[in-house]
PDB file of C-alpha atoms in Angstrom:
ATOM      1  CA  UNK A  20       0.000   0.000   0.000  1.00 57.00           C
ATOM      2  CA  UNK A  21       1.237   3.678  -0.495  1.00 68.00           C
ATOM      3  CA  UNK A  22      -0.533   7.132  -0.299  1.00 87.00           C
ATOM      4  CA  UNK A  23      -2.621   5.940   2.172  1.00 93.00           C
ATOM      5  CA  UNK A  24      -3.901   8.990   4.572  1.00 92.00           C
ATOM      6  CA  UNK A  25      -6.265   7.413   6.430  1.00 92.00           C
ATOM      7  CA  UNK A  26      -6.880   5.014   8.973  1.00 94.00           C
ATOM      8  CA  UNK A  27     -10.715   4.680   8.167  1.00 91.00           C
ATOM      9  CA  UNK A  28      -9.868   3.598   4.073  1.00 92.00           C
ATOM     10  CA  UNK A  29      -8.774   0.207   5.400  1.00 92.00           C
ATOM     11  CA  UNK A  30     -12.051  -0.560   6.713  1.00 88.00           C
ATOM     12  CA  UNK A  31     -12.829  -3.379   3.757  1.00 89.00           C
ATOM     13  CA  UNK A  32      -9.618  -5.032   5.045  1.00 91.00           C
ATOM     14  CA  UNK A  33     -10.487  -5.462   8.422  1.00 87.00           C
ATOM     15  CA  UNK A  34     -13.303  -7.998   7.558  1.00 83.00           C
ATOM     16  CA  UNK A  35     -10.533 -10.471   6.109  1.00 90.00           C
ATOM     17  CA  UNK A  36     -10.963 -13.272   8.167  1.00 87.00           C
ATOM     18  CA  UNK A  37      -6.860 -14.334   7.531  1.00 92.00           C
ATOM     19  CA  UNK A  38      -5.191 -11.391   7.744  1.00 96.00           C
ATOM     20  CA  UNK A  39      -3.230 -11.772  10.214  1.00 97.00           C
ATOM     21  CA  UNK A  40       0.307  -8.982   9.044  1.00 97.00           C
ATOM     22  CA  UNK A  41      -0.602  -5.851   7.537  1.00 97.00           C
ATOM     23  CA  UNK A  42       2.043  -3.382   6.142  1.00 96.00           C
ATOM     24  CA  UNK A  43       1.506   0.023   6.114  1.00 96.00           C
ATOM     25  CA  UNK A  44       4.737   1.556   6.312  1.00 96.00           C
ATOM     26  CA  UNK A  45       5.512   4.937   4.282  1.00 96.00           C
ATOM     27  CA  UNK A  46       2.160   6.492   3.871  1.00 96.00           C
ATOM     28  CA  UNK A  47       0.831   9.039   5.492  1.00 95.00           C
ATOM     29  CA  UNK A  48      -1.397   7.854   8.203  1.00 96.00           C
ATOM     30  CA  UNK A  49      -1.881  10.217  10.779  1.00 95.00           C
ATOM     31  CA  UNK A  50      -4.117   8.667  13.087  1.00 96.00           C
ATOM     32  CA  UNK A  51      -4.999   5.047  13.852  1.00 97.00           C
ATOM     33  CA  UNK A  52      -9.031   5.066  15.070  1.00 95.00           C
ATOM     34  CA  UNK A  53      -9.763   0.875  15.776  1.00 94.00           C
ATOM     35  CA  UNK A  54     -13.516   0.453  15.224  1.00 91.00           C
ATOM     36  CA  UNK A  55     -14.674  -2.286  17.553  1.00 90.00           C
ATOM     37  CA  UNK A  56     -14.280  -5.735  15.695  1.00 88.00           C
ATOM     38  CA  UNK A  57     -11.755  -4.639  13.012  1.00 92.00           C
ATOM     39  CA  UNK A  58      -8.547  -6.647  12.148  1.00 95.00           C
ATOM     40  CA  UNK A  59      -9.369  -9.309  15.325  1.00 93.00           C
ATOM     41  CA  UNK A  60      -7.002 -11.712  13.797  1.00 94.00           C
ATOM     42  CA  UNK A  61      -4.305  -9.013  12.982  1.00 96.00           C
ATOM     43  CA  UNK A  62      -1.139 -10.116  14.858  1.00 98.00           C
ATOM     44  CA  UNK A  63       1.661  -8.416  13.223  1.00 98.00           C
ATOM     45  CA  UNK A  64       0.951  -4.564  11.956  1.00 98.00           C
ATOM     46  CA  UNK A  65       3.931  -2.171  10.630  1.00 98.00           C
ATOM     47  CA  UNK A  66       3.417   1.873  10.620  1.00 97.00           C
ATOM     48  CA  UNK A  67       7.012   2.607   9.898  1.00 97.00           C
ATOM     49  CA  UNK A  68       7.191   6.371   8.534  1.00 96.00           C
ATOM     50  CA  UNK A  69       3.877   7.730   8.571  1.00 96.00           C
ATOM     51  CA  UNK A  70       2.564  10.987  10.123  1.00 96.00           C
ATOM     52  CA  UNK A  71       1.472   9.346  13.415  1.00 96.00           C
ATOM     53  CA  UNK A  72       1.442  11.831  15.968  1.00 93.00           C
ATOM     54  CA  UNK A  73      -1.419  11.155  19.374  1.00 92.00           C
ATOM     55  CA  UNK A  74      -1.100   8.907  21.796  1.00 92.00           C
ATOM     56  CA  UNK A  75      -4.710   8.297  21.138  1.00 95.00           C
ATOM     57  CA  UNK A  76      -3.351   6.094  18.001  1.00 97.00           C
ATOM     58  CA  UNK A  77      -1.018   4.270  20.341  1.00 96.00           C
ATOM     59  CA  UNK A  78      -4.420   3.731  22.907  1.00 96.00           C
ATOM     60  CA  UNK A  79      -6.204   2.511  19.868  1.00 97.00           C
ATOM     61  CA  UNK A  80      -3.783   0.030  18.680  1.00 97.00           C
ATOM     62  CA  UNK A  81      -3.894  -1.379  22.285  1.00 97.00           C
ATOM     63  CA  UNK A  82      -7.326  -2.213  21.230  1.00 96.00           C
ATOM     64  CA  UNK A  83      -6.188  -5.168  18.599  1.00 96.00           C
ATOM     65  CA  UNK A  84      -6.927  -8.066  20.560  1.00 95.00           C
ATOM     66  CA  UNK A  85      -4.439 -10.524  19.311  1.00 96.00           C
ATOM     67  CA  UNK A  86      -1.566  -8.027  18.145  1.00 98.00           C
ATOM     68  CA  UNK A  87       2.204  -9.039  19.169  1.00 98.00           C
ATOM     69  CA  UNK A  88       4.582  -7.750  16.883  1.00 98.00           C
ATOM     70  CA  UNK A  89       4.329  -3.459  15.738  1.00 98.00           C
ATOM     71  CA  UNK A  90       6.726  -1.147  13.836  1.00 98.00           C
ATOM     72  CA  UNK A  91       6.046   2.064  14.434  1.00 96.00           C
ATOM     73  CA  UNK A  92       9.465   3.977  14.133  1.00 94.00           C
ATOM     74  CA  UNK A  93      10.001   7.586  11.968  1.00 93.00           C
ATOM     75  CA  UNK A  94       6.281   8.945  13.252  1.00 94.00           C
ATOM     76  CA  UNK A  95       5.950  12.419  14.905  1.00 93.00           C
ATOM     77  CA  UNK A  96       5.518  10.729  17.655  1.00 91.00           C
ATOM     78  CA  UNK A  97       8.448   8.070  18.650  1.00 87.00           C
ATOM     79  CA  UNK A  98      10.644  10.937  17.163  1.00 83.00           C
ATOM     80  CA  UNK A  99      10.331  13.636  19.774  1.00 74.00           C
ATOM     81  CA  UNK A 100      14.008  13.556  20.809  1.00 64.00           C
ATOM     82  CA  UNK A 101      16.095  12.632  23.909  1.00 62.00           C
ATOM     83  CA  UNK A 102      14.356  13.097  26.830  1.00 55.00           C
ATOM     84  CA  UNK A 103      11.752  11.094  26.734  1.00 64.00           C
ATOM     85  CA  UNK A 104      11.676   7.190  26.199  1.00 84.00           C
ATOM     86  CA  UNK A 105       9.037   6.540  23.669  1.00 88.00           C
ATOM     87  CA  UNK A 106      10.057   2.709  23.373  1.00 91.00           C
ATOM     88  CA  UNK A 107       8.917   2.563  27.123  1.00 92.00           C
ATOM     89  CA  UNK A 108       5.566   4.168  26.960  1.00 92.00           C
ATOM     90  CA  UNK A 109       4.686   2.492  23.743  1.00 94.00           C
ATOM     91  CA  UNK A 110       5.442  -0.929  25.544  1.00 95.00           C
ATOM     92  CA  UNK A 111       3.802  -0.112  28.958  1.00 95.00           C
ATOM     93  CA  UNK A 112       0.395   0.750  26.186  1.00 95.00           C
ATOM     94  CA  UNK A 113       0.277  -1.941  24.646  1.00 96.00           C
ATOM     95  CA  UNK A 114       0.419  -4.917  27.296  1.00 93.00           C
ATOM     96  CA  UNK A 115      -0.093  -7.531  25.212  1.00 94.00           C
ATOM     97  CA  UNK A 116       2.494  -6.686  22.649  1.00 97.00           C
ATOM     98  CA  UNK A 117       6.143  -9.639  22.449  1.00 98.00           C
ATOM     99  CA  UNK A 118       7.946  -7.664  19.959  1.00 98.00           C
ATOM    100  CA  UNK A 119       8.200  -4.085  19.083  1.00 97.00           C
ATOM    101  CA  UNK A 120      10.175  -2.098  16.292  1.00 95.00           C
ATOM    102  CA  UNK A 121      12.000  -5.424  15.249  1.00 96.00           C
ATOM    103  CA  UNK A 122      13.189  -5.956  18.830  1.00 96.00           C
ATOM    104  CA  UNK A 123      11.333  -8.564  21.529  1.00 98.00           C
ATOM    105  CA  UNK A 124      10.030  -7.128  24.738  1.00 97.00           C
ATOM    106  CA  UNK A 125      12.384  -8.949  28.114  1.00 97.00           C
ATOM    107  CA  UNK A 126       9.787  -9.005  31.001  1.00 96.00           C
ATOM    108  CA  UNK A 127      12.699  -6.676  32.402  1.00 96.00           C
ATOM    109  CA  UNK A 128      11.511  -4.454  29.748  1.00 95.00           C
ATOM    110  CA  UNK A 129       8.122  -4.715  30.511  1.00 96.00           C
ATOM    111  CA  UNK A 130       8.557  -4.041  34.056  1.00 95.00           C
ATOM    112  CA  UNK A 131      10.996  -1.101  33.521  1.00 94.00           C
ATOM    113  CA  UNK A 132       8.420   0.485  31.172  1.00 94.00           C
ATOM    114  CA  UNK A 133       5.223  -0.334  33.712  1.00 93.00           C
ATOM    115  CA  UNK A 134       7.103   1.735  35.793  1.00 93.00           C
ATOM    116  CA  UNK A 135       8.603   4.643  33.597  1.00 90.00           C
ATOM    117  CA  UNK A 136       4.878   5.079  32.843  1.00 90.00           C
ATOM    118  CA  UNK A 137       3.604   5.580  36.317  1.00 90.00           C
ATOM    119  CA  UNK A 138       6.329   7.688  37.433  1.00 87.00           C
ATOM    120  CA  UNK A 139       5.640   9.705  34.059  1.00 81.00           C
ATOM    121  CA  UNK A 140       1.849  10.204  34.246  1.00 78.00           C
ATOM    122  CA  UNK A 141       2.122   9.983  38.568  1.00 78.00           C
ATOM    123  CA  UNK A 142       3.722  13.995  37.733  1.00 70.00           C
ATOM    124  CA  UNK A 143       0.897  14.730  35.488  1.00 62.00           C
ATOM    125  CA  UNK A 144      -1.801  13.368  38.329  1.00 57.00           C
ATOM    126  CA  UNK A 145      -0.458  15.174  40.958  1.00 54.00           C
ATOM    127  CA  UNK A 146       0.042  18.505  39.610  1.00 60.00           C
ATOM    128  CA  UNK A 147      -3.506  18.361  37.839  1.00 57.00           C
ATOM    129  CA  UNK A 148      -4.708  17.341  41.828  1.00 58.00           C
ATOM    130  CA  UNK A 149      -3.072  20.102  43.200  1.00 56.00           C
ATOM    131  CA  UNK A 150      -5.009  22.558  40.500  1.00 58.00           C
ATOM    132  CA  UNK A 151      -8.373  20.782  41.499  1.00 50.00           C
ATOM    133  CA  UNK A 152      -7.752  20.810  45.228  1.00 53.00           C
ATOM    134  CA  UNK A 153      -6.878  24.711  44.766  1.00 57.00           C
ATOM    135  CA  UNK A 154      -9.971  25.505  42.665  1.00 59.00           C
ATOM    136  CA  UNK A 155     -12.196  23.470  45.188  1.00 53.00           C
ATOM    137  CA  UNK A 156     -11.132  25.118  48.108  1.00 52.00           C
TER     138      UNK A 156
END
């Protein structure tokens, strides 16, 4: 596939009842939106260099029930510099997920990221508290 910009043009594909790898690397999908019952037996699915950019993508590719390998390197989003692990939020997403970006996921892995996530969004939490608690009282 190529020149693909949207997410929702691959709905007559979800229905195949064997796909099970789908390759949609250099297009120009910005957004991956998972309707309920699409691509059940997808397993393997490759985004490599497109224009993916939310987390909300990420959240709905967490939704593919039997997914375990994704390549999702050269998007907006996994390329926002040093700073911030991407590989470990991605990972702590998408639970279910053995391999990503060519590269298995160690339960070491898995555990490091589980916990790079909390400490990452435990910031967000509290400081958003601390606004509420302010405004309440």
């Amino acid at each position: 596939f190529s020149n693909i910009t949207s997410w929702s043009s691959l709905a007559d594909l979800s229905s195949l009842p064997d796909l099970h790898t789908l390759i949609l690397s250099n297009n120009h999908i910005s957004q991956v939106s998972v309707s309920p019952g699409q691509f059940s037996r997808l397993s393997c699915l490759s985004l490599d260099n497109n224009n993916i950019s939310g987390w909300e993508s990420v959240a709905q590719i967490a939704t593919l029930p039997v997914l375990t390998t994704l390549r999702i390197r050269k998007n907006p989003l996994t390329d926002q510099g040093p700073g911030l692990d991407m590989r470990l939020l991605v990972v702590a997403m998408l639970t279910h997920i053995a391999k990503l970006n060519g590269s298995p996921i160690t339960d070491t892995e898995r555990l490091q990221a589980e916990l790079f996530y909390l400490k990452y969004f435990a910031s967000d939490y509290h400081a958003a508290s601390a606004i509420h608690r302010d405004q309440v009282f």
